[in-house]
Short mmCIF file of C-alpha atoms and ligand atoms in Angstrom, two decimals:
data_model
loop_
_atom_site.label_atom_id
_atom_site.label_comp_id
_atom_site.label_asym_id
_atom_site.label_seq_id
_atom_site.Cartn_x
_atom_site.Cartn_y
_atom_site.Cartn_z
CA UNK N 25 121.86 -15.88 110.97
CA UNK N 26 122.11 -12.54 111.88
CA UNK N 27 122.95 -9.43 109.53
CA UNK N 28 123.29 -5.60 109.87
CA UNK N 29 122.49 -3.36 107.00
CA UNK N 30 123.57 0.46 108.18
CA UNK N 31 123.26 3.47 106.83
CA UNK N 32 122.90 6.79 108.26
CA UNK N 33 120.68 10.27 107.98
CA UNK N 34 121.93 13.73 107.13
CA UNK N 35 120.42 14.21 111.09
CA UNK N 36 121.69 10.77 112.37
CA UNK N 37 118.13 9.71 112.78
CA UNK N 38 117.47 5.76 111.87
CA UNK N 39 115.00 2.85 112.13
CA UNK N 40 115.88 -0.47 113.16
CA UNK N 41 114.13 -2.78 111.17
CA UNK N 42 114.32 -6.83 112.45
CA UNK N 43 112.92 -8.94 109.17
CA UNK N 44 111.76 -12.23 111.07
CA UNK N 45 111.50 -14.39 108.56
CA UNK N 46 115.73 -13.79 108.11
CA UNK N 47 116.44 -12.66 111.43
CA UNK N 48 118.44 -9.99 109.49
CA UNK N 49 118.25 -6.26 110.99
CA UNK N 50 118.23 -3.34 108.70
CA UNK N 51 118.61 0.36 110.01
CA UNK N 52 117.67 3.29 107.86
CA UNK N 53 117.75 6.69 107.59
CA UNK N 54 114.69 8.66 109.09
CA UNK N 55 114.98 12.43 107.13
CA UNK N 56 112.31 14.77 108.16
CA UNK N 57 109.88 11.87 109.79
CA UNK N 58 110.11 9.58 106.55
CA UNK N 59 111.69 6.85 106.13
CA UNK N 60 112.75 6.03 102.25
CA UNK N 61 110.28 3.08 100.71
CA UNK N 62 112.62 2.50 98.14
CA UNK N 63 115.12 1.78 101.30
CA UNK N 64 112.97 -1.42 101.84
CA UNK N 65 113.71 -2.82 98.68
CA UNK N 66 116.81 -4.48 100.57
CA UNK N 67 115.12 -6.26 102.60
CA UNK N 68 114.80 -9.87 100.89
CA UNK N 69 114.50 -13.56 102.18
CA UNK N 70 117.10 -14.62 99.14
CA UNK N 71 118.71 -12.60 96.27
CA UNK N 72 116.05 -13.51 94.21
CA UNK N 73 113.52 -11.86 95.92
CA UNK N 74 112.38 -8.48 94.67
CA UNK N 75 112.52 -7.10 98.33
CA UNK N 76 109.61 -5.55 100.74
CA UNK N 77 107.50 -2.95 99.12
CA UNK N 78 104.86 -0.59 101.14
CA UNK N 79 101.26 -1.33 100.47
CA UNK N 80 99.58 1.74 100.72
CA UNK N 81 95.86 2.10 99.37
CA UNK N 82 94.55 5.65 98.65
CA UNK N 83 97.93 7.02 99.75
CA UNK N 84 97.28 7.59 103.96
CA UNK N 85 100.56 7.61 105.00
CA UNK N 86 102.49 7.88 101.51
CA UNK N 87 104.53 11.39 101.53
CA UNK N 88 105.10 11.77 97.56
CA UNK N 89 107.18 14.84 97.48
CA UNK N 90 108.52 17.32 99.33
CA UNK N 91 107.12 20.67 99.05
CA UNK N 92 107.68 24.44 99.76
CA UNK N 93 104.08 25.39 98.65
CA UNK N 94 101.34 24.89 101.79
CA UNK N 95 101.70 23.77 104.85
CA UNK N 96 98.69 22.01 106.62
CA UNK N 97 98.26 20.56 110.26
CA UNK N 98 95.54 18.69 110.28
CA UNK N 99 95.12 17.64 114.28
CA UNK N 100 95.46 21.54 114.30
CA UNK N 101 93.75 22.61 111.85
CA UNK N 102 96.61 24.75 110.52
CA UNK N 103 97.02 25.96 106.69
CA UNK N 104 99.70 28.51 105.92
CA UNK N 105 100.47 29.18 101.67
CA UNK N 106 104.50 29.82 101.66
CA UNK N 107 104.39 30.14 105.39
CA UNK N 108 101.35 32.65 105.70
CA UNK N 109 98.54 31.40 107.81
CA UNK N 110 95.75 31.49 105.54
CA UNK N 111 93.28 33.57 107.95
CA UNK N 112 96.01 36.86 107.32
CA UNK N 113 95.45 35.87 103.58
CA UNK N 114 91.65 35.81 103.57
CA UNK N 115 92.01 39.13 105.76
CA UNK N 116 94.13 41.17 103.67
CA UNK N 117 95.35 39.97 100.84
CA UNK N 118 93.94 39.54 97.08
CA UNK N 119 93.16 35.96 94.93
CA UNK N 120 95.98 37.57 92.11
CA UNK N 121 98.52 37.97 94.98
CA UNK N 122 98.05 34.87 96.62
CA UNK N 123 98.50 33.10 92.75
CA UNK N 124 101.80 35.27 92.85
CA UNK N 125 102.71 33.84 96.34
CA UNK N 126 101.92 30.30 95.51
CA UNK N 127 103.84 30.02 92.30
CA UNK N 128 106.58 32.43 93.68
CA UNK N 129 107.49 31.45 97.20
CA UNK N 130 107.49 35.45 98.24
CA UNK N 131 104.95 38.01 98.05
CA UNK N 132 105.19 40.12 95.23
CA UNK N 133 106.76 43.93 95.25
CA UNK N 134 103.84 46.60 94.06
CA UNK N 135 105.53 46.44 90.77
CA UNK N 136 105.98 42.74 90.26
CA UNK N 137 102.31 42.71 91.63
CA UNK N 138 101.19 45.15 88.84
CA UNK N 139 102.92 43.17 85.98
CA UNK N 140 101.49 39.96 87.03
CA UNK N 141 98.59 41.17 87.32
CA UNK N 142 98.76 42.75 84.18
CA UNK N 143 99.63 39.70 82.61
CA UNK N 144 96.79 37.89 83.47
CA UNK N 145 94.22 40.38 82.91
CA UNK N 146 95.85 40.44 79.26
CA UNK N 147 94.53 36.61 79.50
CA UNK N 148 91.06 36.59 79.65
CA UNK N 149 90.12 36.44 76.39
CA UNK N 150 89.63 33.03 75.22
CA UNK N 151 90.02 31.91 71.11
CA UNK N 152 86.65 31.78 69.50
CA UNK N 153 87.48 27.90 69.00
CA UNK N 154 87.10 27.41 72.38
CA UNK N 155 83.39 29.14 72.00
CA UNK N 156 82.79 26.91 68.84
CA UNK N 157 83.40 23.70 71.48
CA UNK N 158 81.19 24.35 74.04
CA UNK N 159 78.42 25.96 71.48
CA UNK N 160 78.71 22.17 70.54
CA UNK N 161 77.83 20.57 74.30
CA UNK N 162 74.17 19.81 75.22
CA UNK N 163 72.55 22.98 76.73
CA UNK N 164 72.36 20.97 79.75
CA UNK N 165 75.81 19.85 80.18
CA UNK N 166 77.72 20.28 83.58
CA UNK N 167 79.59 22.73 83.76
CA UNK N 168 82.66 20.82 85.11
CA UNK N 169 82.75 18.61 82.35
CA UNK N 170 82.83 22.16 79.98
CA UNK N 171 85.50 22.79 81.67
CA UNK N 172 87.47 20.09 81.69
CA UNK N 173 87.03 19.54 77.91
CA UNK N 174 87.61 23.06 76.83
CA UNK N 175 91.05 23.28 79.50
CA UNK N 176 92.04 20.16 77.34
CA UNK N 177 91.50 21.88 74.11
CA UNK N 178 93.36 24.77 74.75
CA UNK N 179 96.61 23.18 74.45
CA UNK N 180 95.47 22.53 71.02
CA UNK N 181 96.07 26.74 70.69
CA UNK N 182 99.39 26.85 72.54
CA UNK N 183 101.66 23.54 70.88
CA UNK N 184 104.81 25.38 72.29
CA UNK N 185 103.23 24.14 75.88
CA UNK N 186 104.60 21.09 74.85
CA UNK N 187 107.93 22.46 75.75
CA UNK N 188 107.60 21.66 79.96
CA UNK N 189 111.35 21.83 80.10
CA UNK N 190 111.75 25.41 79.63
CA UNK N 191 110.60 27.67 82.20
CA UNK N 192 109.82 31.04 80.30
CA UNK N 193 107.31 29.16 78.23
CA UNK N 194 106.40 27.41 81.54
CA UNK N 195 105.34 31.00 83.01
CA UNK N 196 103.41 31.43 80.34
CA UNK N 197 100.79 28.92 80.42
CA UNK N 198 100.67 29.80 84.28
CA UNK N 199 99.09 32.91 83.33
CA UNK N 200 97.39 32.10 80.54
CA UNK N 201 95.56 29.66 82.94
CA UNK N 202 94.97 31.71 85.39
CA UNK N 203 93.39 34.54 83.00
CA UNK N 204 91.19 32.34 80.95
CA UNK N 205 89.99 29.81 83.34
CA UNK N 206 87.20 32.00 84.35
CA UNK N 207 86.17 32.94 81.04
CA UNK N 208 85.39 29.14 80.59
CA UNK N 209 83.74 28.66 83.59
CA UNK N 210 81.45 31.95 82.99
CA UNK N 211 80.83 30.23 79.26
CA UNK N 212 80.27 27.26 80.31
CA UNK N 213 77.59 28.84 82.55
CA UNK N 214 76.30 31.05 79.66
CA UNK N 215 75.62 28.14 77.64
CA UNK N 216 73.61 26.65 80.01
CA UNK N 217 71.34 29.41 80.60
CA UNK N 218 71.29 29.99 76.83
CA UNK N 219 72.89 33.29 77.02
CA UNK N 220 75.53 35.43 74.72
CA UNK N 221 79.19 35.36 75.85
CA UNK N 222 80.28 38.17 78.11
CA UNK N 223 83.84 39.50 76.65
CA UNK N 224 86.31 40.10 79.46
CA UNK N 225 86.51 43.74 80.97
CA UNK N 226 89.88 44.76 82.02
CA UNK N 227 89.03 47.83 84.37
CA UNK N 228 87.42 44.83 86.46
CA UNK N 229 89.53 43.29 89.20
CA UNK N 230 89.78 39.52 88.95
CA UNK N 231 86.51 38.45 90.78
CA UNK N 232 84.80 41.40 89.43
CA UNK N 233 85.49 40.14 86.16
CA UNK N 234 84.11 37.21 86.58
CA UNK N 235 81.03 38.12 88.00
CA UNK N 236 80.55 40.50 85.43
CA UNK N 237 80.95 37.61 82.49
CA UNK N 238 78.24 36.00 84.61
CA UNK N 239 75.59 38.19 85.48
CA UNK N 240 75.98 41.25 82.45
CA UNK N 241 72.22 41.57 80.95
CA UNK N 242 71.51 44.54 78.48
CA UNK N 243 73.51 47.15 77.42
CA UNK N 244 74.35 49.00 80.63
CA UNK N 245 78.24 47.43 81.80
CA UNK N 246 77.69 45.27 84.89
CA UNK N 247 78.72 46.69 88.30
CA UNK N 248 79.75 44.07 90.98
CA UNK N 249 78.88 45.39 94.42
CA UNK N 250 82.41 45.54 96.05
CA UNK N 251 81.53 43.09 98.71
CA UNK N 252 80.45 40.31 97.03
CA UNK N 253 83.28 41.00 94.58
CA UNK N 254 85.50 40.90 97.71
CA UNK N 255 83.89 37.28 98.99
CA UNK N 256 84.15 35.72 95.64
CA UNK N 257 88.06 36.77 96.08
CA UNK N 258 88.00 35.16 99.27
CA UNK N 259 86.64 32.33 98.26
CA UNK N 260 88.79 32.01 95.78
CA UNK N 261 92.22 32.63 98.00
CA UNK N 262 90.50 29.74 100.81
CA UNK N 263 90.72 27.30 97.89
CA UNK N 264 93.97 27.99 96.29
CA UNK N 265 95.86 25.09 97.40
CA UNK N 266 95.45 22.70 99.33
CA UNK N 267 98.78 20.10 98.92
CA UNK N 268 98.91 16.92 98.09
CA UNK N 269 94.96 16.11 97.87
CA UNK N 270 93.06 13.80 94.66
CA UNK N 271 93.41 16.48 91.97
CA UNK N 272 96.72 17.90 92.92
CA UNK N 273 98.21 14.89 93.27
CA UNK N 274 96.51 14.06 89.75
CA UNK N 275 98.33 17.28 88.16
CA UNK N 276 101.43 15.91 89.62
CA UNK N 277 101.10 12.40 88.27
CA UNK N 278 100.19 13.85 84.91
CA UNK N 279 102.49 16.55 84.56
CA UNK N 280 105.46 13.91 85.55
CA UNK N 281 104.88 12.27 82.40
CA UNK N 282 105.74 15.61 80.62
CA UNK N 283 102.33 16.49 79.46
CA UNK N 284 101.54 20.11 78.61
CA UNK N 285 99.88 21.94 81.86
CA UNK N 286 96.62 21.61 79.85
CA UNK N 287 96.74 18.07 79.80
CA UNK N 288 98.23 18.04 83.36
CA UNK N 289 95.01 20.37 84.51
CA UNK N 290 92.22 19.05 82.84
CA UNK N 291 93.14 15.91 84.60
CA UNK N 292 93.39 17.16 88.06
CA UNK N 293 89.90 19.33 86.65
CA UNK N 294 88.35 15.37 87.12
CA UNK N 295 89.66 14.95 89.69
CA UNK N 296 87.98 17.47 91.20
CA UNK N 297 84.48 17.06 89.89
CA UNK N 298 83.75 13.95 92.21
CA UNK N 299 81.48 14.22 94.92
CA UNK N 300 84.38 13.54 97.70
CA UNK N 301 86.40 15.89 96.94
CA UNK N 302 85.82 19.21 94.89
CA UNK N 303 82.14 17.99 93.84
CA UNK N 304 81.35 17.97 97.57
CA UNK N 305 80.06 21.55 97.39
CA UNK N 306 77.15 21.06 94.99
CA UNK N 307 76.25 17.57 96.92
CA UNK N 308 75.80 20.06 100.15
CA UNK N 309 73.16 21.93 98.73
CA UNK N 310 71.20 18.96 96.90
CA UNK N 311 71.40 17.71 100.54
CA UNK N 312 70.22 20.45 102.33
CA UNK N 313 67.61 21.09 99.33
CA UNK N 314 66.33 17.71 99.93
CA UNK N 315 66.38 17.74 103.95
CA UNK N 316 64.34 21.04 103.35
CA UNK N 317 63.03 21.59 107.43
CA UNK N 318 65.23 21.46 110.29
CA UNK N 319 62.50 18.96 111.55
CA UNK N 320 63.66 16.52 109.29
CA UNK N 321 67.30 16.52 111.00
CA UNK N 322 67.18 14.05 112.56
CA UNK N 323 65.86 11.40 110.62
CA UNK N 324 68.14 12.29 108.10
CA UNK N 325 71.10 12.12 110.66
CA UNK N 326 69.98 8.61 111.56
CA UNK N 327 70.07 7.68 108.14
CA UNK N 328 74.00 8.95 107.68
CA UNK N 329 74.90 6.92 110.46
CA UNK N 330 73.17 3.58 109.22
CA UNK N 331 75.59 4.24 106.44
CA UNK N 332 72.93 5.02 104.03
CA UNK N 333 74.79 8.46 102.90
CA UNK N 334 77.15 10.51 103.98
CA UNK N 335 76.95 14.18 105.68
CA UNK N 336 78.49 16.07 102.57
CA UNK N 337 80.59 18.65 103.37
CA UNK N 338 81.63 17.14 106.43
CA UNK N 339 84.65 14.45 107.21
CA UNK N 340 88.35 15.32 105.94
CA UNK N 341 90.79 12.70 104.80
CA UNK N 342 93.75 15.52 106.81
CA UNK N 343 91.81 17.33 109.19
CA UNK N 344 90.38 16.10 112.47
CA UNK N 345 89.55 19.34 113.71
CA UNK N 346 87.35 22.38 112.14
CA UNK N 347 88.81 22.76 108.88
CA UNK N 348 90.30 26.59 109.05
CA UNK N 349 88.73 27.00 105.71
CA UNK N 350 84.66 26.12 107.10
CA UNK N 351 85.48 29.08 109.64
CA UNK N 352 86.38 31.71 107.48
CA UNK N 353 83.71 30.93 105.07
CA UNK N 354 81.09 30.79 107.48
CA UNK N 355 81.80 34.46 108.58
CA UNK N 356 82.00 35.11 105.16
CA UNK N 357 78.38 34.34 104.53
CA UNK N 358 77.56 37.13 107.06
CA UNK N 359 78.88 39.68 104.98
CA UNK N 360 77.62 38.43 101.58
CA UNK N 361 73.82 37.91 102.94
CA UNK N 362 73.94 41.44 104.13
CA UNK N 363 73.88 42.79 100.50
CA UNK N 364 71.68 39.37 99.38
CA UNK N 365 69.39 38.70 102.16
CA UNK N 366 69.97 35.59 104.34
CA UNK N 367 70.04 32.17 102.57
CA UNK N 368 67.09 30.14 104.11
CA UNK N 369 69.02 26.88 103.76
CA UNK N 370 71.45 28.93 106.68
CA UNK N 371 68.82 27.67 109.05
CA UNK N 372 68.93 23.69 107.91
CA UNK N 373 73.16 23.51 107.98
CA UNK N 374 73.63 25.66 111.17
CA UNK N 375 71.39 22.72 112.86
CA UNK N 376 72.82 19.83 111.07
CA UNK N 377 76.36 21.32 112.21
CA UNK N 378 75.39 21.58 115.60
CA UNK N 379 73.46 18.22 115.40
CA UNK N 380 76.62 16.29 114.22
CA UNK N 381 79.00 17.99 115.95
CA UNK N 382 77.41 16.97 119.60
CA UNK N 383 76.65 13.51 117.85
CA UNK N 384 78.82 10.42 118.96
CA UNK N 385 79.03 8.70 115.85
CA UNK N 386 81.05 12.25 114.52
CA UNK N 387 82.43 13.11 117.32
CA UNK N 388 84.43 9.64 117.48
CA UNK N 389 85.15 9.94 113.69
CA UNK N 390 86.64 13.38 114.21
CA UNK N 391 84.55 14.21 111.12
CA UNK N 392 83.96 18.36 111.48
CA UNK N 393 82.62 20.30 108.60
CA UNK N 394 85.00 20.93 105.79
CA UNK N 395 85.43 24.07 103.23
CA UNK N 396 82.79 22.81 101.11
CA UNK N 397 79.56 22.91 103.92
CA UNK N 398 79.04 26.44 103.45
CA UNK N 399 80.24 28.03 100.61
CA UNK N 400 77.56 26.30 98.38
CA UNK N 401 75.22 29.00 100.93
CA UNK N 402 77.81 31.94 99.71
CA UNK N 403 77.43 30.75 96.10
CA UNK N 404 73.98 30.37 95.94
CA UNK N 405 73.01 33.76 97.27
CA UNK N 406 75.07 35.48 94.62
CA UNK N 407 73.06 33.94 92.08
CA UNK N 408 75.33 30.82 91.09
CA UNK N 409 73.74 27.67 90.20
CA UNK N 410 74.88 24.45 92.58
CA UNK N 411 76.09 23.22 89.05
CA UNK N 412 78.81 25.96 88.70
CA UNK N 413 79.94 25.58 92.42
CA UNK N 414 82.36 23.07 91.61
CA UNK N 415 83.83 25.67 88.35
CA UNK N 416 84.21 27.82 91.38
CA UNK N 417 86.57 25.65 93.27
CA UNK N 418 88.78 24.69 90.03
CA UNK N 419 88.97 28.46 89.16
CA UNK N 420 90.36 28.96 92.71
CA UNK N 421 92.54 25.89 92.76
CA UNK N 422 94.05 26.82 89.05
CA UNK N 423 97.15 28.95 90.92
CA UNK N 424 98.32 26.07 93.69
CA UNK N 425 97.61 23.14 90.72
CA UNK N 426 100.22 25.36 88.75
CA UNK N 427 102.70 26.08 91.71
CA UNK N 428 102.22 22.48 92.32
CA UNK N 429 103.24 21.29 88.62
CA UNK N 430 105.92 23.95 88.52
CA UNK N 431 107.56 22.92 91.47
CA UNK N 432 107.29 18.72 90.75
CA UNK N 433 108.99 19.98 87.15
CA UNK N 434 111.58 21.57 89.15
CA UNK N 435 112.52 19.01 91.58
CA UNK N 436 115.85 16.88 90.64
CA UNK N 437 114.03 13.73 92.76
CA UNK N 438 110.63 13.74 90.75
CA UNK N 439 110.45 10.94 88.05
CA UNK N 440 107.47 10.38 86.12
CA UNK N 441 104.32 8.87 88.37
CA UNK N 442 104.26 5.01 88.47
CA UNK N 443 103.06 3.32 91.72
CA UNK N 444 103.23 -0.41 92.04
CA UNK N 445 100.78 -2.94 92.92
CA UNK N 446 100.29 -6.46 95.05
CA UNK N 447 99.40 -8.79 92.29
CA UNK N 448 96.58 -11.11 93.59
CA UNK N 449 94.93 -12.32 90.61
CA UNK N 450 94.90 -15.69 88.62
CA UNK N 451 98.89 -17.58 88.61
CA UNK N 452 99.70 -18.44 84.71
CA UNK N 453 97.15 -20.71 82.99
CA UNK N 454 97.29 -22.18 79.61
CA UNK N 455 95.05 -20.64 76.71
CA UNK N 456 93.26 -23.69 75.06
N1 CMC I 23 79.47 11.36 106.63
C1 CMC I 23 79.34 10.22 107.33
N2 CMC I 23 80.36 9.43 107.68
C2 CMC I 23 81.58 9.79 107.27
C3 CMC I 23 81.80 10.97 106.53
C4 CMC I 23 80.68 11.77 106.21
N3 CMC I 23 80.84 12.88 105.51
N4 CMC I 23 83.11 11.09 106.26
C5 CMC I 23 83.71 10.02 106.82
N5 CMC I 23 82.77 9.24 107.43
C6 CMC I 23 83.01 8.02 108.22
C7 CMC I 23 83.27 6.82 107.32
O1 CMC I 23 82.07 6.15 107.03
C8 CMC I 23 84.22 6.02 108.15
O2 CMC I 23 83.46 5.38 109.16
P1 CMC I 23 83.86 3.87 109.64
O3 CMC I 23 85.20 4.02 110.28
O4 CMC I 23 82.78 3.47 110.55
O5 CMC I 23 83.91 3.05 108.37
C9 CMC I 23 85.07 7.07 108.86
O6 CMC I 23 84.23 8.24 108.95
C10 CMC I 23 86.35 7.43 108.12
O7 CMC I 23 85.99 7.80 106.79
P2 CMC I 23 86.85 7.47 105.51
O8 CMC I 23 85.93 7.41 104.34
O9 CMC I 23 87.75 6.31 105.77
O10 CMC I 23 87.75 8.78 105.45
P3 CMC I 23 88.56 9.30 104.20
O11 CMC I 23 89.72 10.05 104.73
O12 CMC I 23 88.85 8.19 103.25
O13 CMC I 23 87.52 10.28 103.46
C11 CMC I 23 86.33 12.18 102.78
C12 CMC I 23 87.57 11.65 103.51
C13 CMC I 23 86.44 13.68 102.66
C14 CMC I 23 86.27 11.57 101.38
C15 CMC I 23 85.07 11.77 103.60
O14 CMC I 23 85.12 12.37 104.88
C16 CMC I 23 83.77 12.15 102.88
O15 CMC I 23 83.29 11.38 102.06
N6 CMC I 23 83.19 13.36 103.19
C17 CMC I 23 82.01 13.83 102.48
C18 CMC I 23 82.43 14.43 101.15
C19 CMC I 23 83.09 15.77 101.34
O16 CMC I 23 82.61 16.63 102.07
N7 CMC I 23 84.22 15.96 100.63
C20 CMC I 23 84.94 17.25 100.61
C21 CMC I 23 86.29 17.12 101.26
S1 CMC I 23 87.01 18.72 101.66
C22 CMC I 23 87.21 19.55 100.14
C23 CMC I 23 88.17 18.91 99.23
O17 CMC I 23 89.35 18.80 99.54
O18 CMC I 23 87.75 18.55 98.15
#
């Protein structure tokens, strides 16, 4: 027996399914290179059946939203924020702006600009709560997970961020996030070192700021040299956003549930710690601290491909090309070891790039090196220890998780999170 099951796209585009098992065809809509998965679910051998699902491990070829935010071609190696490729970003425009942009959609007028920016300057300070919490972590405690805790706790000081539903108090946590999530990442780096608390200075820009709340020692105020204020920035802008990767996508899942943003971001804050994804940057310099000698290349090379390790920093789950990101940053380091004098692990990941990248084994995994090879190089010449690299990365991604949150509260189509699973375990059994 033979059945047709029709309907059409918005663009007229469809799929012609044939279910073998039925002989039964099925043709659905294709909008925007997607087919529906929920679409499927008509597809059954009886009535009783619960119909075809999508198995889909680790999401590679799942498209859970649709988004305005960042665009990203990864054959390309393409990745525009609202449109705007992120090279003219990096070049010319400022971290505070881009957090404008991203939660936005537009660029901000020089007085919208000024009042945001005003906003979140009026944000830095942190309750003395927060202090008490982290006073009460091990001196050695990583940074990340400082973070993470003390992001969590400050919904405690902000109950009304319970209220997801309404946008004004929405806008509000945005910038209280963005304001005080460098004040926790500098404390959770003063605690380490076993150093006072730097109060927030507002004639600081942003990145000045923070370095300041890092580095101040004595009495006399702290002066960031302009350029390395102006790489942090950078820095900061190149990790923004980054759509629908492991902690985003955790923000989303969260945040669909209705959490407060400070549940929703401590969450994605995890995410981010691992050594695959946001973590990657701190595993880049224990690697190149432990290769040590460009003679030792090789070996260790031979070792990555035996599958005893992996080349951190390199390999994208998107991009199989030079991640746009890795480009910018690596010019970047010019400028910032002009004012700190070269980084000698330059030497070890210049070879190992040029190593892998003529190396068959990477060249037929497409694996290039990814935004997190070299900044650890930036990061460490400034001073910042491999443990706070990771801080550095969640204090730039703070805007696009936000923008991301924002936009999956906004969207009529979003429910909360809830994949489903291929059951393979034990049938029923009897307890006896
Ligand atoms: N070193 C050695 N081999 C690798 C690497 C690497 N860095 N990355 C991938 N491969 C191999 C992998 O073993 C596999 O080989 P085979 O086909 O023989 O089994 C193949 O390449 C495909 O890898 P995969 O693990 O299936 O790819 P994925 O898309 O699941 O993983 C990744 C993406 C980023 C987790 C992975 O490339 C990786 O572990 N890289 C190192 C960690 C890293 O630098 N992470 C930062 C990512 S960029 C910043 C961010 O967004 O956080």
């Amino acid at each position: 027996m033979t059945t047709d099951h029709t309907s059409a796209s918005a663009d007229g585009e469809t799929l012609t399914i044939t279910d073998n098992r039925t002989g039964s065809s099925y043709e659905l809509p294709i909008t925007d290179g997607t087919i529906r998965a929920t679409e499927l679910r008509q597809i059954k051998v009886d009535e009783s059946d619960f119909g075809l699902m999508t198995y889909d491990p680790a999401f590679m070829n799942t498209a859970s939203c649709r988004s305005e935010v960042t665009f990203l071609d990864g054959e390309a190696g393409i990745l525009r924020y609202r449109g705007y490729p992120i090279e003219q970003l990096a070049e010319s425009s400022t971290f505070v702006e881009v957090a404008y942009l991203l939660m936005y959609g537009e660029r901000p007028t020089e007085a919208q600009l000024a009042a945001w920016s005003g906003e979140i300057a009026a944000s830095t300070a942190v309750d003395a709560a927060i202090g008490r919490i982290i006073d009460a972590f091990p001196r050695d405690a990583h940074p990340m997970a400082v973070l993470q805790s003390s992001v969590a706790a400050l919904g405690t000081l902000f109950p009304e961020s319970k209220n997801v539903s309404d946008p004004t108090v929405r806008e509000q946590q945005v910038t209280r996030i963005i304001g005080m999530i460098p004040t926790i990442g500098a404390m959770a780096h003063r605690h380490n070192i076993g150093a006072p608390v730097v109060a927030p200075r507002a004639d600081l820009d942003y990145a000045g700021n923070f370095l300041s709340m890092m580095f101040q020692e004595g009495d006399a105020p702290y002066k960031p040299d302009p350029r390395v204020a102006r790489a942090v920035d950078v820095l900061l802008i190149l990790h923004a956003d980054h759509e629908q990767n492991c902690s985003t996508s955790t923000v989303r899942a969260v945040g669909s549930s209705q959490a407060d943003p400070y549940a929703s971001l401590a969450a994605g804050i995890g995410g981010l710690y691992g050594p695959l994804h946001g973590g990657a940057n701190e595993a880049v310099l224990a690697m190149l601290d432990r290769i040590q000698t460009t003679d030792a290349i090789p070996s260790f090379i031979e070792g990555v491909k035996g599958g005893e390790e992996r080349l951190m920093g390199f390999g994208h789950r998107v991009y199989k090309n030079y991640d746009p990101r890795a480009t910018i940053i690596k010019k970047a380091c010019d400028d910032v070891f002009e004012v700190t004098g070269v980084n000698p692990k330059l030497e070890i990941a210049v070879e190992l790039e040029r190593i892998a990248l003529e190396d068959e084994y990477f060249v037929k995994r497409r694996l290039y090196p990814n935004v997190d090879f070299y900044s650890g190089l930036i990061y460490e010449a400034l001073g910042i220890p491999k443990e706070m690299f990771t801080v550095m990365f969640a204090i730039g991604r703070a805007p696009g998780w936000l923008a991301q949150w924002n936009e999956m509260l906004n969207d009529r189509e979003q429910k909360i999170a809830r994949p489903r699973q291929v059951y393979v375990g034990t049938a029923e059994r009897s307890y006896t």
